[in-house]
Short mmCIF file of C-alpha atoms in Angstrom, two decimals:
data_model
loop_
_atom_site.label_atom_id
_atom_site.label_comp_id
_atom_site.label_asym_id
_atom_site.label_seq_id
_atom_site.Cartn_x
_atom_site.Cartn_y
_atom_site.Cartn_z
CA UNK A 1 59.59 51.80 61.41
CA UNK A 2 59.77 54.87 59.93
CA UNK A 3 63.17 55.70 57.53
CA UNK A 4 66.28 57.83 58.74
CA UNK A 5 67.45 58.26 55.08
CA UNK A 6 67.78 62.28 54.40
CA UNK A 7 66.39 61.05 50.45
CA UNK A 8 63.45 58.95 49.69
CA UNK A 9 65.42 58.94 46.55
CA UNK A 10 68.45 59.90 45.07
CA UNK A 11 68.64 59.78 41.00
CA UNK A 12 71.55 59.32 38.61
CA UNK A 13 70.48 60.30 35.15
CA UNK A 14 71.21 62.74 31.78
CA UNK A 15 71.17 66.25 33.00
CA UNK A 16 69.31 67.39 29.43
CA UNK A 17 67.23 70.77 28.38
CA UNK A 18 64.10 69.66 26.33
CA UNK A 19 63.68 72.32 23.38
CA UNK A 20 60.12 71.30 22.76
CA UNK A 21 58.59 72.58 19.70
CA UNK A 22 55.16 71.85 17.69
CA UNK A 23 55.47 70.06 14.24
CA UNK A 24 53.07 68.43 11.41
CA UNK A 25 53.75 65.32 10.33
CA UNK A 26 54.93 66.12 7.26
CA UNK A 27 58.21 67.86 8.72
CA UNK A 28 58.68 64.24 10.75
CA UNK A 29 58.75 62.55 7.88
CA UNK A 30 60.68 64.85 6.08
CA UNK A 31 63.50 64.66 8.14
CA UNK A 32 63.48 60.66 7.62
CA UNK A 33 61.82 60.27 11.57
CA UNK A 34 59.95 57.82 13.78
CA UNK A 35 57.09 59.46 15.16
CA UNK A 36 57.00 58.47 18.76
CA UNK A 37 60.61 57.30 19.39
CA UNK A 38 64.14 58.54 20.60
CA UNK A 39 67.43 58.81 18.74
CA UNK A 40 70.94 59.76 19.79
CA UNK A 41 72.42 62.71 17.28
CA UNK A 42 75.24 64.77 17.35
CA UNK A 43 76.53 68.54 17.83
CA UNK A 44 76.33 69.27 13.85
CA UNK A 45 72.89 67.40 13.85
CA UNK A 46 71.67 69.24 16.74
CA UNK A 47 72.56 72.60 15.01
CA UNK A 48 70.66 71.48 11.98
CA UNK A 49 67.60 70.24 13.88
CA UNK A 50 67.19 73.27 15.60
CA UNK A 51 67.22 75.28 12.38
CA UNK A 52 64.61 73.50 10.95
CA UNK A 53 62.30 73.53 14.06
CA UNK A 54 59.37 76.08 14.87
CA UNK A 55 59.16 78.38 17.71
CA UNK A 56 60.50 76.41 21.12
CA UNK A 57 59.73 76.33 24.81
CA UNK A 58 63.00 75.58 26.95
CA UNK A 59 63.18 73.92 29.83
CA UNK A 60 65.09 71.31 31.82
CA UNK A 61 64.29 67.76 31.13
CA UNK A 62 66.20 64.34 31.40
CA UNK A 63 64.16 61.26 32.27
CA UNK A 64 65.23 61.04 35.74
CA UNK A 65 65.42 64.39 36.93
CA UNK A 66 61.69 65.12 35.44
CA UNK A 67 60.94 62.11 37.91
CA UNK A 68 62.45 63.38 40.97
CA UNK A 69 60.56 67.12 39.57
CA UNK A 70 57.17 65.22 40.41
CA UNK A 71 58.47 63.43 43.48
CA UNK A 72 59.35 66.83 44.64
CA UNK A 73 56.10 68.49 43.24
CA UNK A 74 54.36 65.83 45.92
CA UNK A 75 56.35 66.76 48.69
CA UNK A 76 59.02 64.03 48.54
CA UNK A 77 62.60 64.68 49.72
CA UNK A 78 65.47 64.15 46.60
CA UNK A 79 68.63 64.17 45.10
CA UNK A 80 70.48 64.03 41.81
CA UNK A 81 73.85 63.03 39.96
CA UNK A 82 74.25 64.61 37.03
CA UNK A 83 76.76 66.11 34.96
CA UNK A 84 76.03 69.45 33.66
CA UNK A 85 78.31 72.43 31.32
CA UNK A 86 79.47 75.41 32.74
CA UNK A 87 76.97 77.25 29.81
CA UNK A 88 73.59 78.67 29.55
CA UNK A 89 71.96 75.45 29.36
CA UNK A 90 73.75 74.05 32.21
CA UNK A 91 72.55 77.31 34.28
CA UNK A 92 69.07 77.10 33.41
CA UNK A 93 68.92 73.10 34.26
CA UNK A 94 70.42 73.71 37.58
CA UNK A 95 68.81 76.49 38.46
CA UNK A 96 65.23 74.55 37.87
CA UNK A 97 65.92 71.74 39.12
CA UNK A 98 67.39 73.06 43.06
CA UNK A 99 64.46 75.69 42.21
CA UNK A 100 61.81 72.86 42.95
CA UNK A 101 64.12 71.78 45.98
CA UNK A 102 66.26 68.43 44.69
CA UNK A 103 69.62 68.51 45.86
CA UNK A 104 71.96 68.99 43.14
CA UNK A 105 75.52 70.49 43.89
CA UNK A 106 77.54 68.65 41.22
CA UNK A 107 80.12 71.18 39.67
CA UNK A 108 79.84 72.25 36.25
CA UNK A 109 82.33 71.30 33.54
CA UNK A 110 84.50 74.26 32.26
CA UNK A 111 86.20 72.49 29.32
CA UNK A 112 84.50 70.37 27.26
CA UNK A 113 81.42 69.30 25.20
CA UNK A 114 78.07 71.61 26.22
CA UNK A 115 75.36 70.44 28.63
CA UNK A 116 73.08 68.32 26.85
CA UNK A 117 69.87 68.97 25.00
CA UNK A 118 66.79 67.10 23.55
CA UNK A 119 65.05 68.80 20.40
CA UNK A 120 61.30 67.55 21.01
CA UNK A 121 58.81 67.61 18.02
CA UNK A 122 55.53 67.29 19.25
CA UNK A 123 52.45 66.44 16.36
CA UNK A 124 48.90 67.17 16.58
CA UNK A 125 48.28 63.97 18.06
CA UNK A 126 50.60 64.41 21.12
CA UNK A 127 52.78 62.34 20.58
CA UNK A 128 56.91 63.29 21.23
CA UNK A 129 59.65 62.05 18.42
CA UNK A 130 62.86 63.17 20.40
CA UNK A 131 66.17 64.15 19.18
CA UNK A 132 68.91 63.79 21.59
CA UNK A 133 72.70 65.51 21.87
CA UNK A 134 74.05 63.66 25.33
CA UNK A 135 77.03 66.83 25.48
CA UNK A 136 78.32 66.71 29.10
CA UNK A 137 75.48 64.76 30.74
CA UNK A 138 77.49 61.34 29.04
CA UNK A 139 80.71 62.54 31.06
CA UNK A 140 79.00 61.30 33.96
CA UNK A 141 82.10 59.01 35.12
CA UNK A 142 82.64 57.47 39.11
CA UNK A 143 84.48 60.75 39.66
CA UNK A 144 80.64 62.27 39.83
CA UNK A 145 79.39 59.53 42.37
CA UNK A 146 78.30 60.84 46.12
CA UNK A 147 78.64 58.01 48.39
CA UNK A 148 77.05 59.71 50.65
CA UNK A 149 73.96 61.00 49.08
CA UNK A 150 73.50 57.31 47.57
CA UNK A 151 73.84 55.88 50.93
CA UNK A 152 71.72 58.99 52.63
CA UNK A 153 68.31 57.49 50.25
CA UNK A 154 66.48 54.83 50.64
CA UNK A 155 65.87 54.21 46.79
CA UNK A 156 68.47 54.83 44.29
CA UNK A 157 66.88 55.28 41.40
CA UNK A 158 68.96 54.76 37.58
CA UNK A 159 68.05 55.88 34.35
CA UNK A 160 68.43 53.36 31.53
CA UNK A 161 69.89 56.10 28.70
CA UNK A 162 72.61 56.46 30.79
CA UNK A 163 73.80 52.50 30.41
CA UNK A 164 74.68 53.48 26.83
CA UNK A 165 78.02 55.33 27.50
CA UNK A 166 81.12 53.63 29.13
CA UNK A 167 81.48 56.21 32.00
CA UNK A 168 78.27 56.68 32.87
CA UNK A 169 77.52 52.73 32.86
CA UNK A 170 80.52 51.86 34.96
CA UNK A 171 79.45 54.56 37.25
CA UNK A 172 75.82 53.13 37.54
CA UNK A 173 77.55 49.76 38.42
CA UNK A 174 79.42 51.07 40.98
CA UNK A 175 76.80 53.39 42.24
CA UNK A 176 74.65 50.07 42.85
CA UNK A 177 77.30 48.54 44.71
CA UNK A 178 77.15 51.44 46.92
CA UNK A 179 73.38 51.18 48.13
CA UNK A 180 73.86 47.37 48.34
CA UNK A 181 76.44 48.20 50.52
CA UNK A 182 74.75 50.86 52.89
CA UNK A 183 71.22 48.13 52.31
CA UNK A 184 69.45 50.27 50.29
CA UNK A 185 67.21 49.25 47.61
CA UNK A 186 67.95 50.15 43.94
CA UNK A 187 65.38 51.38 41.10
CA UNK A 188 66.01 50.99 37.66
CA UNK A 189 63.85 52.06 34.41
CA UNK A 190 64.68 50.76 30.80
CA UNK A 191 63.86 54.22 29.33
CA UNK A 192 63.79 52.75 25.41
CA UNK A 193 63.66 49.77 23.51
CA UNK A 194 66.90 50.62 21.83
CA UNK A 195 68.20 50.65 25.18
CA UNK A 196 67.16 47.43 26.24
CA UNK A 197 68.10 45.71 22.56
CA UNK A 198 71.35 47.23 22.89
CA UNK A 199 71.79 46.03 26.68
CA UNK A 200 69.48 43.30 27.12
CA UNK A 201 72.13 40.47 28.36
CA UNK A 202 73.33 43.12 31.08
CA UNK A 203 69.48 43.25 32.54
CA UNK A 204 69.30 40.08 32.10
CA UNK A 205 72.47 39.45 34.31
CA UNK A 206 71.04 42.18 36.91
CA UNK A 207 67.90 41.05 37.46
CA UNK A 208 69.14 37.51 38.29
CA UNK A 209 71.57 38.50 40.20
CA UNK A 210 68.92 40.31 42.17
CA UNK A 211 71.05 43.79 41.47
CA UNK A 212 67.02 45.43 40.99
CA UNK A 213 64.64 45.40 43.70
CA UNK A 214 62.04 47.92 41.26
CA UNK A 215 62.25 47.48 37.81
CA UNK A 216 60.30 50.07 35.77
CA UNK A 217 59.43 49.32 31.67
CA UNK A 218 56.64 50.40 29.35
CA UNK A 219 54.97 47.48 27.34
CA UNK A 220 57.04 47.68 24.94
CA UNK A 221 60.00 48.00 26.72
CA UNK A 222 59.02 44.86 28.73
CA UNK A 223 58.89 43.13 25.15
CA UNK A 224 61.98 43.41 24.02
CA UNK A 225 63.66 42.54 27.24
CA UNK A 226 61.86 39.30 27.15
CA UNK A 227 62.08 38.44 23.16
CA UNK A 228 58.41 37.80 23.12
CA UNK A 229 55.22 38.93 21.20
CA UNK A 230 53.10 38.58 24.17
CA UNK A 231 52.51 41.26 27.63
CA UNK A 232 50.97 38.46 29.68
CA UNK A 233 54.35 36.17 28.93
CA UNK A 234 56.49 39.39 29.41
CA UNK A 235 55.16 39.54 32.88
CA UNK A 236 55.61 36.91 34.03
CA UNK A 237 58.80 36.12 32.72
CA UNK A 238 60.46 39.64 34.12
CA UNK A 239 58.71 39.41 37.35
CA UNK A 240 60.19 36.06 37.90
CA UNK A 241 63.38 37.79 38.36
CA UNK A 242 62.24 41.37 39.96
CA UNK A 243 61.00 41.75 43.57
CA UNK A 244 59.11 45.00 42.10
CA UNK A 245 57.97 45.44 38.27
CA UNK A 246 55.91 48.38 37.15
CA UNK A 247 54.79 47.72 33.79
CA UNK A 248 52.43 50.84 32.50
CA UNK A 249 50.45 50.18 29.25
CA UNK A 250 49.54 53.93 28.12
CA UNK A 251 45.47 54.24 27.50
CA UNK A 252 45.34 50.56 29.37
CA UNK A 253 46.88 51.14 32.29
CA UNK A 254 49.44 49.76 34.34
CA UNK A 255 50.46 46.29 36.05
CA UNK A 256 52.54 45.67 39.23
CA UNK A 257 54.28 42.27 39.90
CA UNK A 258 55.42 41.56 43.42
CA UNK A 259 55.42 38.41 45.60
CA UNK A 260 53.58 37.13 42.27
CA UNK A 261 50.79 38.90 43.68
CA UNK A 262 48.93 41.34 40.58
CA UNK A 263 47.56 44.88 41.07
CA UNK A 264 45.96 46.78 38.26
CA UNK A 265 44.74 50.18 37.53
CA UNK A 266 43.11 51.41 34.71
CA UNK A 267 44.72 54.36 33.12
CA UNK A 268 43.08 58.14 34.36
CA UNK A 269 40.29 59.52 32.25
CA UNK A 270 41.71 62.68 30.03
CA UNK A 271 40.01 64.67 27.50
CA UNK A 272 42.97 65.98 25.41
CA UNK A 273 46.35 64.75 25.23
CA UNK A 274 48.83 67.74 24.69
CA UNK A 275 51.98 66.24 24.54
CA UNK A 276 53.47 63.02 26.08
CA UNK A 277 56.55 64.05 26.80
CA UNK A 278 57.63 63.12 30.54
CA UNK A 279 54.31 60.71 30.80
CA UNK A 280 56.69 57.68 32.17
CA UNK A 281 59.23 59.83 34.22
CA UNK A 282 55.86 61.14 35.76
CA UNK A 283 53.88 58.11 36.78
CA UNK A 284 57.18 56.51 38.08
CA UNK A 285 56.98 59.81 40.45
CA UNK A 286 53.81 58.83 41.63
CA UNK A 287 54.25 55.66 42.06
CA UNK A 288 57.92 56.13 43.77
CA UNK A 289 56.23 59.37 45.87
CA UNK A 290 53.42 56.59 47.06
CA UNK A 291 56.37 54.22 48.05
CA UNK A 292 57.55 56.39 50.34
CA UNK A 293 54.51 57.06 51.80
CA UNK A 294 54.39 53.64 52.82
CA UNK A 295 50.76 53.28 50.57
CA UNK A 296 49.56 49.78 49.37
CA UNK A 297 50.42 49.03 45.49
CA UNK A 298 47.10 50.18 44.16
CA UNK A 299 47.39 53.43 45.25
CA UNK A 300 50.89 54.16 43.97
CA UNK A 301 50.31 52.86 40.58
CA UNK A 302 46.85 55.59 40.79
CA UNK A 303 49.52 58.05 41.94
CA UNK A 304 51.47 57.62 38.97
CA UNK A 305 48.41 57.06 36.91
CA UNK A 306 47.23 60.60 38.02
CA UNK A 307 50.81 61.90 37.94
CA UNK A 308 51.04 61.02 34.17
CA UNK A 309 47.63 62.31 33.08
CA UNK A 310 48.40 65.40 34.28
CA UNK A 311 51.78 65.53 32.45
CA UNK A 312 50.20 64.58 29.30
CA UNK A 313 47.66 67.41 29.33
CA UNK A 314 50.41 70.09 29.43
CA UNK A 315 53.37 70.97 27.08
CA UNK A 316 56.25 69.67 28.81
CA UNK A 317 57.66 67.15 31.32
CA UNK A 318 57.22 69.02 34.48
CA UNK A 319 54.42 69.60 36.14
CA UNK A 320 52.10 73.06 35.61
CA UNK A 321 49.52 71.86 38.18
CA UNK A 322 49.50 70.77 41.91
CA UNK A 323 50.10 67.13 41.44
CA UNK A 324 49.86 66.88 45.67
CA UNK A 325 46.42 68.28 45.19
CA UNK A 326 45.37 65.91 42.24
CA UNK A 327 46.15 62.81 43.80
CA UNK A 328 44.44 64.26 47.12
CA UNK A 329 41.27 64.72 44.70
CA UNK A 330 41.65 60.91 43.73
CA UNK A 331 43.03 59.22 46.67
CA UNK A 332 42.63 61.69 49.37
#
């Protein structure tokens, strides 16, 4: 039977401008950085990041909302929660985001800390070491929650950064409790391993309780929530507890657990990576977009294979190129 939900998804998740910029490693390592990973900084850090960084591109980011970008890029119906400033930053983010047709009417904060921003660096090797100020997108509090829009989509999908701050995490709970209620499934991704070290017993307690019907992770993501050295135990141990895990494995692919039944794709040939920013928010817009298309597993885990190798060949988390017309080349 086909769905009645307005949504295929509705997302709650850091309304954030990426300032992506190109840097040598030298400058990461100058500034005492992991290449690769994400860290939390403040205003004064911000300032002083930005100072020190090259020539930028601007544009509107945050995990989730890149992922409902793509979903929308294929022609998939969406909405977001976020919490944005009344400032520049929080025009340009709005303004991109209801440009590509996601619902987002949330109202600006007047008073307060400035919408959020993510200082990218972005070395010759494509990889993304990310700087983070949270500003206004961490005042996400129940206050922000649409009842309505949660229970008008039949996935709500949560971003793991925000289970960091106290609002925005209580709001998540309650914002599950709200598709439970009108018996629609939830979507969660674990975003970062210092996410998951720093939350691990609440997954834990979620997944049991059967709070996740589709859990999304990166290998090592998957990892740490598990405590082991080992994907294969990972797996098995996280699927144990998740009707739906999508597990993707960069340049080897990605896994999906359901029923204990396995499906595997290989990762999509590329020739260059630009810039991995967005890669994950991507194929989990694939794979979501092939969800509500009612497609078997294999071909939503190529839709987010495709979605991602497109992202990765670009500067940038959203899409430059027709991502409906991609996966038509691959999966017709």
């Amino acid at each position: 039977m086909a769905s009645t939900a307005r949504f295929d998804v509705v997302a709650i998740g850091n309304a954030i401008v990426d300032v992506i910029a190109r840097a040598d490693d030298a400058l990461i390592t100058a500034e005492g950085l992991s290449k690769g990973s994400m860290r939390l900084i403040d205003a004064e850090e911000a300032e002083r990041l930005y100072a020190a960084m090259g020539p930028a591109i601007e544009m509107s980011g945050g995990s989730a909302a890149n992922t409902l970008a793509g979903m929308a890029a294929l022609g998939r119906r969406c909405g977001f929660i976020g919490q944005v400033a009344d400032d520049q930053l929080g025009h340009v983010f709005t303004h991109d985001l209801t440009a590509l047709g996601v619902a987002f009417d949330a109202p600006a904060q007047s008073d307060g800390a400035p919408t959020a921003r993510c200082l990218i660096l972005v070395t010759p090797d494509g990889q993304r070491t990310m700087n983070t100020f949270l500003g206004a997108s961490q005042n996400l509090g129940r206050e922000s929650l649409d009842a309505a829009l949660i229970a008008d989509a039949d996935i709500l999908y949560l971003e793991g950064y925000l289970w960091n701050a106290d609002a925005s995490r209580a709001a998540m709970a309650e914002a599950i409790g709200m598709a439970r209620s009108a018996g629609r499934r939830v979507a969660f991704t674990l975003s970062d391993t210092f996410v998951v070290a720093g939350h691990r017993d609440d997954f834990h307690r979620m997944t049991a309780a059967r709070e996740i019907d589709i859990l999304f992770a990166n290998e090592a993501e998957l990892l740490e929530l598990a405590q082991v050295d080992d994907f294969e135990t990972a797996l098995a141990r996280v699927a144990a507890d998740v009707p739906l895990l999508v597990a993707t494995r960069g340049e080897k692919g990605a896994v999906a657990m359901t029923g204990g039944e396995r499906t595997e794709v290989a990762a999509e040939p590329i020739d260059d990576v630009v810039d991995t920013t967005g890669a994950g928010d991507l194929f989990a817009a694939g794979f979501l977009a092939g969800l509500a298309e009612g497609r078997p597993i294999a071909d939503c885990l190529t839709m987010g294979a495709v979605c991602a190798r497109e992202i990765i060949a670009q500067v940038g988390p959203r899409a430059q190129t027709d991502l409906r017309a991609k996966v038509a080349e691959r999966l017709g």
